[in-house]
């Protein structure tokens, strides 16, 4: 049942103003607009909760994560129904995303139970060392305090209310205040109901989790500027993320802003691979480019290929593979408009030639394919900006040296991909050090739109892919964003934290 209210420290709270959801199908619902007062109440409760939750056992936090997963699964049909209505995503996609969401909650539960994330270290005392004795020293990671999390438009579950940021923060021992995304407020509310039920079932402090719905920018700005918030997790646009990042940096106490802001995820196609299986690569690229209407931050928007007959054949094969693609519903009217604006920006670029066109309007997306020379691409920074949708740009370079020069000109990316055969190994080895400096994940002979939730995954990269290149928003390493190391010197065993005992 959708109430349209905020969840603040275990209570469902209404507001004076409301906003209406804009579903792709089904009925619209009214939701309370988040205000500064709602944010203050949620953050104050989170700070109070930290004094117990931040010092809870790993077993207690693991039990909470697993219980949240159970409660989300128990509401699976309701989540899928409202999620399909609000986002326009197909039922199978929502079910798969729910599986990913509960899977990463359970993964973090297992991860913290092992204790490896604590990075515990111990230097024994050396009282007889000359010329200066050494005290006994312990070190481990500790939670930082209340964390703000912003829901993402393109993942109503896996990157939103109980998504990766929330799972990592709760695993670390940090209470969470979620700013819900106005594109899927009903989905957010039902997931919040699951978290609330889990907290009540385990008799844990209600301030551990709150959801404040959107409607205006007021709640977002108040949340990142609140003095009790110690970090922010964000997945969204470069424009919105940069604005919040600047607010975090301008605070009297600056805090880390872990923003994942998007990427064009370039693919570098080496000659032998293109000659041997250019058509196969083109078909795979078309499938990755149009998956989910191209609404993935890892969407491979650019393919870099060397000029020649094989490159021309790749371009023709990509066009043929994209041609039959039907229109798909985009997540919001605003995203659909931004896609059309991005198409117009690319199309207007100097030297850009249209290869395959289509017609998209309203909330629909159809694919586009363009080609441009490496020289013209490097001369126009706008061509390196993300277009959120199924638009592909083939960049044709004269030779391998120009391919390397193009790679060096890239800004930060979430991913870079090399398509190669054995005969391309020397070129691939020369290209690798360049793209290592540009991206957080490097693929060979694959497509980046599948992001595994695991111990080794890195979903982040140099700016503007993300605002903190040493972090990831996917995988167990994400927990480190919400921890800080503390050294304990000469503490008696009786008062050492239990994880060091």
CSV table of C-alpha atoms in Angstrom, one decimal:
chain,number,residue,atom,x,y,z
A,1,UNK,CA,0.0,0.0,0.0
A,2,UNK,CA,1.4,3.4,-1.0
A,3,UNK,CA,0.9,6.1,1.6
A,4,UNK,CA,2.8,8.9,0.0
A,5,UNK,CA,4.6,9.6,3.2
A,6,UNK,CA,8.2,9.9,4.4
A,7,UNK,CA,9.7,7.3,6.7
A,8,UNK,CA,11.5,9.1,9.5
A,9,UNK,CA,13.0,7.1,12.3
A,10,UNK,CA,10.3,4.5,12.2
A,11,UNK,CA,7.3,6.8,11.7
A,12,UNK,CA,5.4,7.5,8.5
A,13,UNK,CA,5.3,11.3,8.2
A,14,UNK,CA,3.3,13.5,5.8
A,15,UNK,CA,4.0,17.0,4.7
A,16,UNK,CA,2.0,20.1,3.8
A,17,UNK,CA,2.9,20.0,0.1
A,18,UNK,CA,2.7,17.0,-2.4
A,19,UNK,CA,4.0,16.1,-5.8
A,20,UNK,CA,2.5,13.6,-8.3
A,21,UNK,CA,4.5,10.8,-9.7
A,22,UNK,CA,4.7,10.5,-13.5
A,23,UNK,CA,4.4,6.8,-14.3
A,24,UNK,CA,4.8,5.4,-17.8
A,25,UNK,CA,1.6,3.4,-17.2
A,26,UNK,CA,-1.0,3.0,-14.5
A,27,UNK,CA,-2.2,5.5,-12.0
A,28,UNK,CA,-0.3,8.5,-10.6
A,29,UNK,CA,0.1,8.8,-6.8
A,30,UNK,CA,0.7,11.8,-4.6
A,31,UNK,CA,3.7,12.0,-2.4
A,32,UNK,CA,4.8,14.4,0.4
A,33,UNK,CA,7.4,16.9,-0.7
A,34,UNK,CA,10.6,16.6,1.4
A,35,UNK,CA,11.5,19.7,3.4
A,36,UNK,CA,14.4,20.8,5.6
A,37,UNK,CA,12.4,19.9,8.7
A,38,UNK,CA,12.0,16.4,7.5
A,39,UNK,CA,15.7,16.1,6.8
A,40,UNK,CA,16.7,17.6,10.1
A,41,UNK,CA,14.5,15.1,12.0
A,42,UNK,CA,15.9,12.2,10.0
A,43,UNK,CA,19.5,13.2,10.4
A,44,UNK,CA,19.1,13.9,14.1
A,45,UNK,CA,17.6,10.4,14.6
A,46,UNK,CA,20.5,8.9,12.5
A,47,UNK,CA,23.1,10.6,14.8
A,48,UNK,CA,21.3,9.2,17.9
A,49,UNK,CA,21.2,5.8,16.3
A,50,UNK,CA,24.9,5.8,15.6
A,51,UNK,CA,25.8,5.6,19.3
A,52,UNK,CA,24.4,2.1,19.3
A,53,UNK,CA,24.5,1.0,15.6
A,54,UNK,CA,28.1,2.3,15.1
A,55,UNK,CA,29.2,0.1,17.9
A,56,UNK,CA,27.0,-2.9,17.2
A,57,UNK,CA,28.5,-6.3,16.4
A,58,UNK,CA,29.2,-7.5,12.9
A,59,UNK,CA,26.8,-10.4,13.5
A,60,UNK,CA,24.0,-7.9,14.4
A,61,UNK,CA,24.6,-5.9,11.3
A,62,UNK,CA,24.8,-9.0,9.1
A,63,UNK,CA,21.4,-10.1,10.6
A,64,UNK,CA,19.9,-6.7,9.6
A,65,UNK,CA,21.2,-6.9,6.1
A,66,UNK,CA,19.8,-10.4,5.6
A,67,UNK,CA,16.5,-9.5,7.2
A,68,UNK,CA,16.1,-6.5,4.9
A,69,UNK,CA,16.8,-8.9,1.9
A,70,UNK,CA,14.1,-11.2,3.2
A,71,UNK,CA,11.6,-8.4,3.6
A,72,UNK,CA,12.3,-7.1,0.1
A,73,UNK,CA,11.7,-10.5,-1.3
A,74,UNK,CA,8.5,-10.8,0.6
A,75,UNK,CA,7.2,-7.7,-1.2
A,76,UNK,CA,8.6,-8.8,-4.6
A,77,UNK,CA,5.3,-8.8,-6.5
A,78,UNK,CA,4.3,-5.3,-5.2
A,79,UNK,CA,7.8,-3.9,-5.9
A,80,UNK,CA,7.7,-5.3,-9.5
A,81,UNK,CA,4.2,-4.0,-10.2
A,82,UNK,CA,4.9,-0.4,-9.0
A,83,UNK,CA,8.4,-0.4,-10.5
A,84,UNK,CA,7.1,-1.4,-14.0
A,85,UNK,CA,4.5,1.3,-13.8
A,86,UNK,CA,6.9,4.1,-12.7
A,87,UNK,CA,9.9,3.3,-14.8
A,88,UNK,CA,8.6,1.6,-17.9
A,89,UNK,CA,11.2,-1.1,-17.4
A,90,UNK,CA,10.0,-4.6,-18.3
A,91,UNK,CA,8.9,-7.0,-15.6
A,92,UNK,CA,11.9,-9.3,-16.1
A,93,UNK,CA,14.3,-6.4,-15.7
A,94,UNK,CA,12.7,-5.4,-12.4
A,95,UNK,CA,12.8,-9.0,-11.1
A,96,UNK,CA,16.4,-9.3,-12.0
A,97,UNK,CA,17.3,-6.0,-10.4
A,98,UNK,CA,15.5,-7.1,-7.2
A,99,UNK,CA,17.6,-10.2,-7.2
A,100,UNK,CA,20.7,-8.1,-7.6
A,101,UNK,CA,19.6,-5.8,-4.7
A,102,UNK,CA,19.0,-8.6,-2.2
A,103,UNK,CA,22.1,-10.4,-3.4
A,104,UNK,CA,24.4,-7.5,-2.6
A,105,UNK,CA,22.7,-7.1,0.8
A,106,UNK,CA,23.5,-10.7,1.5
A,107,UNK,CA,27.0,-10.4,0.1
A,108,UNK,CA,27.8,-7.5,2.5
A,109,UNK,CA,26.5,-9.6,5.3
A,110,UNK,CA,28.9,-12.4,4.5
A,111,UNK,CA,31.7,-9.9,3.9
A,112,UNK,CA,31.5,-8.2,7.3
A,113,UNK,CA,31.1,-11.5,9.2
A,114,UNK,CA,34.6,-12.5,8.0
A,115,UNK,CA,36.1,-9.3,9.4
A,116,UNK,CA,38.7,-8.8,6.6
A,117,UNK,CA,37.4,-5.4,5.7
A,118,UNK,CA,38.5,-4.1,9.2
A,119,UNK,CA,42.1,-4.3,8.0
A,120,UNK,CA,43.2,-5.0,11.5
A,121,UNK,CA,46.9,-4.4,12.3
A,122,UNK,CA,49.0,-4.8,15.4
A,123,UNK,CA,52.5,-3.6,16.4
A,124,UNK,CA,53.7,-5.2,19.6
A,125,UNK,CA,55.3,-3.0,22.2
A,126,UNK,CA,59.1,-2.8,22.2
A,127,UNK,CA,59.9,-1.3,25.6
A,128,UNK,CA,63.6,-2.1,25.3
A,129,UNK,CA,64.1,-0.6,21.9
A,130,UNK,CA,66.8,2.1,21.7
A,131,UNK,CA,67.0,4.9,21.5
A,132,UNK,CA,63.2,5.2,21.8
A,133,UNK,CA,60.8,2.5,23.0
A,134,UNK,CA,57.8,1.6,20.9
A,135,UNK,CA,54.3,1.6,22.4
A,136,UNK,CA,51.8,-1.1,21.6
A,137,UNK,CA,49.7,-0.1,18.6
A,138,UNK,CA,46.5,-1.4,17.1
A,139,UNK,CA,44.7,-0.1,14.0
A,140,UNK,CA,41.4,-0.9,12.4
A,141,UNK,CA,38.6,0.7,10.3
A,142,UNK,CA,35.7,2.3,12.1
A,143,UNK,CA,32.4,3.7,10.7
A,144,UNK,CA,32.3,7.4,10.1
A,145,UNK,CA,28.7,8.3,11.2
A,146,UNK,CA,25.4,9.1,9.4
A,147,UNK,CA,25.5,8.9,5.6
A,148,UNK,CA,23.3,10.5,2.9
A,149,UNK,CA,22.3,8.4,-0.1
A,150,UNK,CA,20.6,9.6,-3.2
A,151,UNK,CA,18.5,7.3,-5.3
A,152,UNK,CA,19.3,6.8,-8.9
A,153,UNK,CA,16.9,7.3,-11.8
A,154,UNK,CA,18.0,4.3,-13.9
A,155,UNK,CA,18.1,1.7,-11.2
A,156,UNK,CA,14.9,1.9,-9.0
A,157,UNK,CA,16.3,-0.9,-6.8
A,158,UNK,CA,20.0,-1.7,-7.1
A,159,UNK,CA,21.2,1.9,-6.9
A,160,UNK,CA,18.4,3.4,-4.8
A,161,UNK,CA,16.7,3.0,-1.5
A,162,UNK,CA,18.3,-0.3,-0.4
A,163,UNK,CA,20.9,-0.3,-3.2
A,164,UNK,CA,24.7,-0.6,-3.0
A,165,UNK,CA,25.4,2.6,-1.2
A,166,UNK,CA,22.8,1.9,1.5
A,167,UNK,CA,24.0,-1.7,1.9
A,168,UNK,CA,27.7,-0.7,2.2
A,169,UNK,CA,26.9,2.0,4.7
A,170,UNK,CA,24.7,-0.2,6.9
A,171,UNK,CA,27.4,-2.9,6.7
A,172,UNK,CA,30.0,-0.4,7.9
A,173,UNK,CA,27.8,0.6,10.9
A,174,UNK,CA,26.6,3.9,9.4
A,175,UNK,CA,22.9,5.0,9.7
A,176,UNK,CA,21.5,6.1,6.3
A,177,UNK,CA,19.2,8.9,5.3
A,178,UNK,CA,18.0,8.3,1.7
A,179,UNK,CA,16.8,11.1,-0.5
A,180,UNK,CA,14.3,9.3,-2.7
A,181,UNK,CA,14.3,9.9,-6.5
A,182,UNK,CA,11.1,11.5,-7.8
A,183,UNK,CA,11.1,9.1,-10.8
A,184,UNK,CA,10.1,6.1,-8.7
A,185,UNK,CA,8.8,7.3,-5.3
A,186,UNK,CA,6.3,4.4,-5.0
A,187,UNK,CA,9.1,1.8,-5.5
A,188,UNK,CA,11.2,3.7,-2.9
A,189,UNK,CA,8.4,3.6,-0.4
A,190,UNK,CA,7.7,-0.1,-0.6
A,191,UNK,CA,11.4,-0.8,-0.2
A,192,UNK,CA,11.5,1.5,2.8
A,193,UNK,CA,8.6,-0.4,4.3
A,194,UNK,CA,10.8,-3.5,4.0
A,195,UNK,CA,13.7,-1.9,5.8
A,196,UNK,CA,11.4,-0.5,8.5
A,197,UNK,CA,9.9,-4.0,9.0
A,198,UNK,CA,13.4,-5.5,9.3
A,199,UNK,CA,14.4,-2.9,12.0
A,200,UNK,CA,11.3,-3.5,14.0
A,201,UNK,CA,11.6,-7.3,13.8
A,202,UNK,CA,15.1,-7.1,15.1
A,203,UNK,CA,14.3,-4.4,17.7
A,204,UNK,CA,17.0,-2.0,16.4
A,205,UNK,CA,17.1,1.8,16.6
A,206,UNK,CA,14.6,3.3,14.1
A,207,UNK,CA,17.0,6.1,13.3
A,208,UNK,CA,19.2,3.6,11.5
A,209,UNK,CA,17.3,4.3,8.3
A,210,UNK,CA,15.0,7.1,7.0
A,211,UNK,CA,13.6,7.9,3.6
A,212,UNK,CA,12.8,11.5,2.7
A,213,UNK,CA,11.0,11.8,-0.7
A,214,UNK,CA,11.9,14.4,-3.3
A,215,UNK,CA,9.7,17.0,-5.1
A,216,UNK,CA,12.1,19.9,-4.8
A,217,UNK,CA,15.8,20.6,-4.4
A,218,UNK,CA,15.4,21.8,-0.8
A,219,UNK,CA,15.7,18.4,0.8
A,220,UNK,CA,18.7,17.5,-1.3
A,221,UNK,CA,20.6,20.7,-0.4
A,222,UNK,CA,19.7,20.5,3.3
A,223,UNK,CA,20.8,16.9,3.4
A,224,UNK,CA,24.3,17.4,2.0
A,225,UNK,CA,24.9,20.5,4.1
A,226,UNK,CA,23.7,19.0,7.4
A,227,UNK,CA,26.6,19.1,9.9
A,228,UNK,CA,25.8,15.6,11.2
A,229,UNK,CA,26.1,14.0,7.7
A,230,UNK,CA,29.6,12.6,7.2
A,231,UNK,CA,29.5,11.4,3.6
A,232,UNK,CA,27.3,11.3,0.6
A,233,UNK,CA,26.7,8.5,-2.0
A,234,UNK,CA,25.3,9.6,-5.3
A,235,UNK,CA,24.6,8.1,-8.7
A,236,UNK,CA,23.3,10.5,-11.4
A,237,UNK,CA,24.1,13.2,-13.9
A,238,UNK,CA,27.3,15.2,-14.1
A,239,UNK,CA,25.4,18.5,-13.6
A,240,UNK,CA,23.5,17.4,-10.6
A,241,UNK,CA,26.3,15.5,-9.0
A,242,UNK,CA,28.8,18.4,-9.5
A,243,UNK,CA,26.4,20.8,-7.8
A,244,UNK,CA,26.1,18.6,-4.7
A,245,UNK,CA,29.8,17.9,-4.7
A,246,UNK,CA,30.5,21.6,-4.6
A,247,UNK,CA,28.0,22.0,-1.7
A,248,UNK,CA,29.9,19.2,0.2
A,249,UNK,CA,33.2,20.9,-0.4
A,250,UNK,CA,31.9,24.4,0.7
A,251,UNK,CA,30.7,23.2,4.1
A,252,UNK,CA,32.5,24.4,7.2
A,253,UNK,CA,33.4,20.8,7.6
A,254,UNK,CA,33.9,19.4,4.1
A,255,UNK,CA,32.9,15.8,3.6
A,256,UNK,CA,33.5,13.2,0.9
A,257,UNK,CA,31.0,13.1,-1.9
A,258,UNK,CA,31.1,9.7,-3.6
A,259,UNK,CA,29.5,10.6,-6.9
A,260,UNK,CA,29.2,8.2,-9.9
A,261,UNK,CA,28.5,10.7,-12.7
A,262,UNK,CA,28.6,8.7,-15.9
A,263,UNK,CA,30.9,7.8,-18.8
A,264,UNK,CA,31.1,7.2,-22.6
A,265,UNK,CA,32.9,3.9,-21.9
A,266,UNK,CA,35.0,3.8,-25.1
A,267,UNK,CA,35.8,0.6,-27.0
A,268,UNK,CA,39.1,0.3,-28.8
A,269,UNK,CA,38.9,-2.2,-31.8
A,270,UNK,CA,42.3,-3.5,-32.8
A,271,UNK,CA,43.0,-4.4,-36.4
A,272,UNK,CA,43.2,-8.2,-36.3
A,273,UNK,CA,40.1,-8.5,-34.2
A,274,UNK,CA,38.2,-6.3,-36.6
A,275,UNK,CA,39.4,-8.3,-39.6
A,276,UNK,CA,38.6,-11.6,-38.1
A,277,UNK,CA,35.2,-10.9,-36.4
A,278,UNK,CA,34.2,-7.3,-37.0
A,279,UNK,CA,30.6,-8.3,-37.8
A,280,UNK,CA,30.4,-10.3,-34.5
A,281,UNK,CA,31.7,-7.3,-32.5
A,282,UNK,CA,29.3,-5.0,-34.2
A,283,UNK,CA,26.3,-7.1,-33.3
A,284,UNK,CA,27.5,-7.4,-29.7
A,285,UNK,CA,28.0,-3.6,-29.5
A,286,UNK,CA,24.5,-3.0,-30.9
A,287,UNK,CA,23.0,-5.3,-28.3
A,288,UNK,CA,24.9,-3.6,-25.4
A,289,UNK,CA,24.2,-0.1,-26.8
A,290,UNK,CA,20.5,-0.6,-26.9
A,291,UNK,CA,20.1,-2.7,-23.7
A,292,UNK,CA,17.6,-1.0,-21.4
A,293,UNK,CA,17.2,1.8,-23.9
A,294,UNK,CA,20.9,2.6,-23.4
A,295,UNK,CA,20.1,3.9,-19.9
A,296,UNK,CA,23.2,2.4,-18.2
A,297,UNK,CA,26.2,4.4,-16.9
A,298,UNK,CA,28.4,1.7,-18.5
A,299,UNK,CA,26.7,2.1,-21.9
A,300,UNK,CA,29.6,1.8,-24.5
A,301,UNK,CA,28.8,4.9,-26.5
A,302,UNK,CA,32.0,5.2,-28.5
A,303,UNK,CA,33.8,2.7,-30.7
A,304,UNK,CA,37.3,3.6,-32.0
A,305,UNK,CA,38.4,1.8,-35.1
A,306,UNK,CA,41.2,2.2,-37.7
A,307,UNK,CA,40.4,3.4,-41.2
A,308,UNK,CA,40.2,0.9,-44.0
A,309,UNK,CA,38.0,-1.7,-45.5
A,310,UNK,CA,37.6,-3.6,-42.2
A,311,UNK,CA,36.6,-0.5,-40.4
A,312,UNK,CA,34.0,0.3,-43.1
A,313,UNK,CA,32.6,-3.2,-42.8
A,314,UNK,CA,32.4,-2.8,-39.0
A,315,UNK,CA,30.4,0.4,-39.4
A,316,UNK,CA,28.0,-1.2,-41.9
A,317,UNK,CA,27.5,-4.2,-39.7
A,318,UNK,CA,26.8,-2.0,-36.7
A,319,UNK,CA,24.2,0.0,-38.7
A,320,UNK,CA,22.6,-3.2,-39.9
A,321,UNK,CA,22.4,-4.6,-36.3
A,322,UNK,CA,20.8,-1.4,-35.0
A,323,UNK,CA,18.3,-1.0,-37.8
A,324,UNK,CA,15.6,-3.5,-36.5
A,325,UNK,CA,15.7,-2.1,-32.9
A,326,UNK,CA,12.2,-1.0,-31.8
A,327,UNK,CA,11.5,2.1,-29.7
A,328,UNK,CA,11.8,1.6,-26.0
A,329,UNK,CA,10.2,3.6,-23.1
A,330,UNK,CA,12.7,5.8,-21.3
A,331,UNK,CA,12.7,6.2,-17.5
A,332,UNK,CA,11.3,9.7,-17.4
A,333,UNK,CA,10.2,12.5,-19.8
A,334,UNK,CA,13.3,14.5,-18.7
A,335,UNK,CA,15.7,11.7,-19.6
A,336,UNK,CA,14.0,11.3,-23.0
A,337,UNK,CA,14.4,15.0,-23.7
A,338,UNK,CA,18.0,14.9,-22.6
A,339,UNK,CA,18.6,12.0,-25.0
A,340,UNK,CA,17.1,14.0,-27.9
A,341,UNK,CA,19.2,17.0,-26.9
A,342,UNK,CA,22.3,14.8,-26.9
A,343,UNK,CA,21.5,13.5,-30.3
A,344,UNK,CA,21.2,17.0,-31.6
A,345,UNK,CA,24.5,18.0,-30.0
A,346,UNK,CA,26.4,15.1,-31.6
A,347,UNK,CA,24.7,15.6,-35.0
A,348,UNK,CA,25.8,19.2,-35.1
A,349,UNK,CA,29.4,18.4,-34.4
A,350,UNK,CA,32.0,19.4,-37.1
A,351,UNK,CA,32.8,16.4,-39.3
A,352,UNK,CA,30.1,14.2,-37.8
A,353,UNK,CA,28.2,12.1,-40.4
A,354,UNK,CA,24.9,10.3,-39.9
A,355,UNK,CA,25.0,6.6,-40.6
A,356,UNK,CA,21.7,5.4,-39.2
A,357,UNK,CA,18.8,7.6,-38.2
A,358,UNK,CA,15.4,7.0,-36.6
A,359,UNK,CA,12.5,8.9,-35.1
A,360,UNK,CA,12.0,9.2,-31.3
A,361,UNK,CA,9.6,11.4,-29.5
A,362,UNK,CA,7.8,11.8,-26.2
A,363,UNK,CA,9.2,9.2,-23.8
A,364,UNK,CA,10.4,6.8,-26.5
A,365,UNK,CA,14.0,6.1,-27.5
A,366,UNK,CA,15.3,4.7,-30.8
A,367,UNK,CA,19.0,4.2,-31.7
A,368,UNK,CA,21.2,6.5,-33.7
A,369,UNK,CA,24.6,5.9,-35.2
A,370,UNK,CA,27.2,8.5,-36.3
A,371,UNK,CA,30.8,8.4,-37.5
A,372,UNK,CA,33.5,11.0,-37.2
A,373,UNK,CA,37.3,11.1,-37.7
A,374,UNK,CA,39.7,10.9,-34.8
A,375,UNK,CA,41.0,14.4,-35.6
A,376,UNK,CA,37.5,15.9,-35.5
A,377,UNK,CA,36.6,14.0,-32.3
A,378,UNK,CA,39.6,15.2,-30.4
A,379,UNK,CA,38.9,18.8,-31.6
A,380,UNK,CA,35.4,18.8,-30.1
A,381,UNK,CA,35.1,18.2,-26.4
A,382,UNK,CA,31.3,18.0,-26.7
A,383,UNK,CA,31.6,14.7,-28.6
A,384,UNK,CA,33.2,13.1,-25.5
A,385,UNK,CA,30.2,13.9,-23.3
A,386,UNK,CA,27.8,11.1,-22.3
A,387,UNK,CA,24.5,10.8,-24.2
A,388,UNK,CA,22.3,8.8,-21.9
A,389,UNK,CA,20.5,6.5,-24.4
A,390,UNK,CA,21.1,4.1,-27.4
A,391,UNK,CA,23.3,6.4,-29.4
A,392,UNK,CA,26.6,5.2,-30.9
A,393,UNK,CA,29.5,7.1,-32.3
A,394,UNK,CA,32.2,5.4,-34.4
A,395,UNK,CA,35.5,7.3,-34.3
A,396,UNK,CA,37.8,6.4,-37.2
A,397,UNK,CA,41.5,7.0,-36.6
A,398,UNK,CA,44.3,7.0,-39.2
A,399,UNK,CA,46.5,4.5,-37.4
A,400,UNK,CA,47.4,3.0,-34.0
A,401,UNK,CA,49.4,6.1,-33.0
A,402,UNK,CA,46.3,8.2,-33.4
A,403,UNK,CA,44.3,5.6,-31.4
A,404,UNK,CA,46.8,6.1,-28.6
A,405,UNK,CA,46.6,9.8,-28.8
A,406,UNK,CA,42.8,9.6,-28.6
A,407,UNK,CA,43.0,7.4,-25.6
A,408,UNK,CA,45.4,9.9,-23.9
A,409,UNK,CA,42.9,12.7,-24.6
A,410,UNK,CA,40.1,11.0,-22.8
A,411,UNK,CA,38.7,12.3,-19.5
A,412,UNK,CA,38.0,9.8,-16.7
A,413,UNK,CA,35.8,6.8,-17.6
A,414,UNK,CA,34.1,4.0,-15.7
A,415,UNK,CA,35.3,1.5,-18.3
A,416,UNK,CA,37.5,1.1,-21.3
A,417,UNK,CA,37.3,-2.0,-23.5
A,418,UNK,CA,39.9,-3.5,-25.9
A,419,UNK,CA,38.7,-5.9,-28.7
A,420,UNK,CA,41.7,-7.9,-29.7
A,421,UNK,CA,43.0,-11.2,-31.2
A,422,UNK,CA,46.4,-12.8,-30.4
A,423,UNK,CA,48.0,-10.8,-33.3
A,424,UNK,CA,47.0,-7.6,-31.6
A,425,UNK,CA,48.8,-8.3,-28.3
A,426,UNK,CA,51.6,-5.8,-28.9
A,427,UNK,CA,49.2,-3.0,-29.6
A,428,UNK,CA,47.0,-4.0,-26.7
A,429,UNK,CA,50.0,-4.0,-24.3
A,430,UNK,CA,51.0,-0.5,-25.5
A,431,UNK,CA,47.4,0.8,-25.0
A,432,UNK,CA,46.9,-0.7,-21.6
A,433,UNK,CA,49.0,1.7,-19.5
A,434,UNK,CA,47.1,4.6,-21.1
A,435,UNK,CA,43.6,3.3,-20.4
A,436,UNK,CA,44.7,2.3,-16.9
A,437,UNK,CA,45.0,6.0,-16.1
A,438,UNK,CA,41.6,6.7,-17.6
A,439,UNK,CA,39.2,4.0,-16.2
A,440,UNK,CA,38.4,1.9,-13.1
A,441,UNK,CA,37.5,-1.2,-15.1
A,442,UNK,CA,39.2,-2.5,-18.2
A,443,UNK,CA,37.7,-5.2,-20.4
A,444,UNK,CA,38.9,-7.4,-23.2
A,445,UNK,CA,36.6,-8.8,-25.8
A,446,UNK,CA,33.4,-8.0,-23.9
A,447,UNK,CA,30.9,-5.3,-23.3
A,448,UNK,CA,30.7,-3.2,-20.1
A,449,UNK,CA,27.0,-3.1,-19.5
A,450,UNK,CA,27.1,-6.1,-17.1
A,451,UNK,CA,28.6,-5.0,-13.7
A,452,UNK,CA,29.3,-8.0,-11.5
A,453,UNK,CA,28.7,-7.5,-7.7
A,454,UNK,CA,31.8,-9.1,-6.2
A,455,UNK,CA,34.9,-8.6,-4.2
A,456,UNK,CA,37.0,-7.5,-7.2
A,457,UNK,CA,34.6,-5.1,-9.0
A,458,UNK,CA,35.5,-1.5,-9.4
A,459,UNK,CA,32.7,0.8,-10.5
A,460,UNK,CA,34.3,4.2,-10.5
A,461,UNK,CA,37.1,6.1,-12.2
A,462,UNK,CA,38.9,9.4,-12.5
A,463,UNK,CA,36.7,12.5,-12.7
A,464,UNK,CA,34.2,13.0,-14.3
A,465,UNK,CA,33.3,9.3,-14.2
A,466,UNK,CA,33.3,9.7,-10.4
A,467,UNK,CA,34.3,12.3,-7.9
A,468,UNK,CA,36.6,10.0,-5.9
A,469,UNK,CA,38.9,7.9,-8.1
A,470,UNK,CA,39.9,5.7,-5.1
A,471,UNK,CA,36.4,4.4,-4.5
A,472,UNK,CA,33.8,2.0,-6.0
A,473,UNK,CA,30.1,2.0,-5.7
A,474,UNK,CA,29.7,-1.7,-6.6
A,475,UNK,CA,31.3,-4.6,-4.8
A,476,UNK,CA,32.5,-5.2,-1.3
A,477,UNK,CA,35.3,-2.7,-1.6
A,478,UNK,CA,32.5,0.0,-1.5
A,479,UNK,CA,32.3,-0.4,2.3
A,480,UNK,CA,35.6,1.5,2.6
A,481,UNK,CA,33.9,4.7,1.6
A,482,UNK,CA,32.2,4.8,4.9
A,483,UNK,CA,35.1,3.8,7.2
A,484,UNK,CA,38.1,5.6,8.5
A,485,UNK,CA,41.2,4.1,10.2
A,486,UNK,CA,41.8,4.6,13.9
A,487,UNK,CA,45.0,3.8,15.7
A,488,UNK,CA,44.8,2.7,19.4
A,489,UNK,CA,48.0,3.3,21.4
A,490,UNK,CA,48.7,1.6,24.7
A,491,UNK,CA,45.0,0.7,25.3
A,492,UNK,CA,44.4,-1.9,28.0
A,493,UNK,CA,42.9,-5.1,26.6
A,494,UNK,CA,39.9,-4.5,28.8
A,495,UNK,CA,38.8,-1.4,26.8
A,496,UNK,CA,39.9,-2.3,23.3
A,497,UNK,CA,37.1,-2.6,20.8
A,498,UNK,CA,35.7,-6.1,20.7
A,499,UNK,CA,36.8,-6.5,17.0
A,500,UNK,CA,40.5,-6.1,18.2
A,501,UNK,CA,40.1,-8.3,21.3
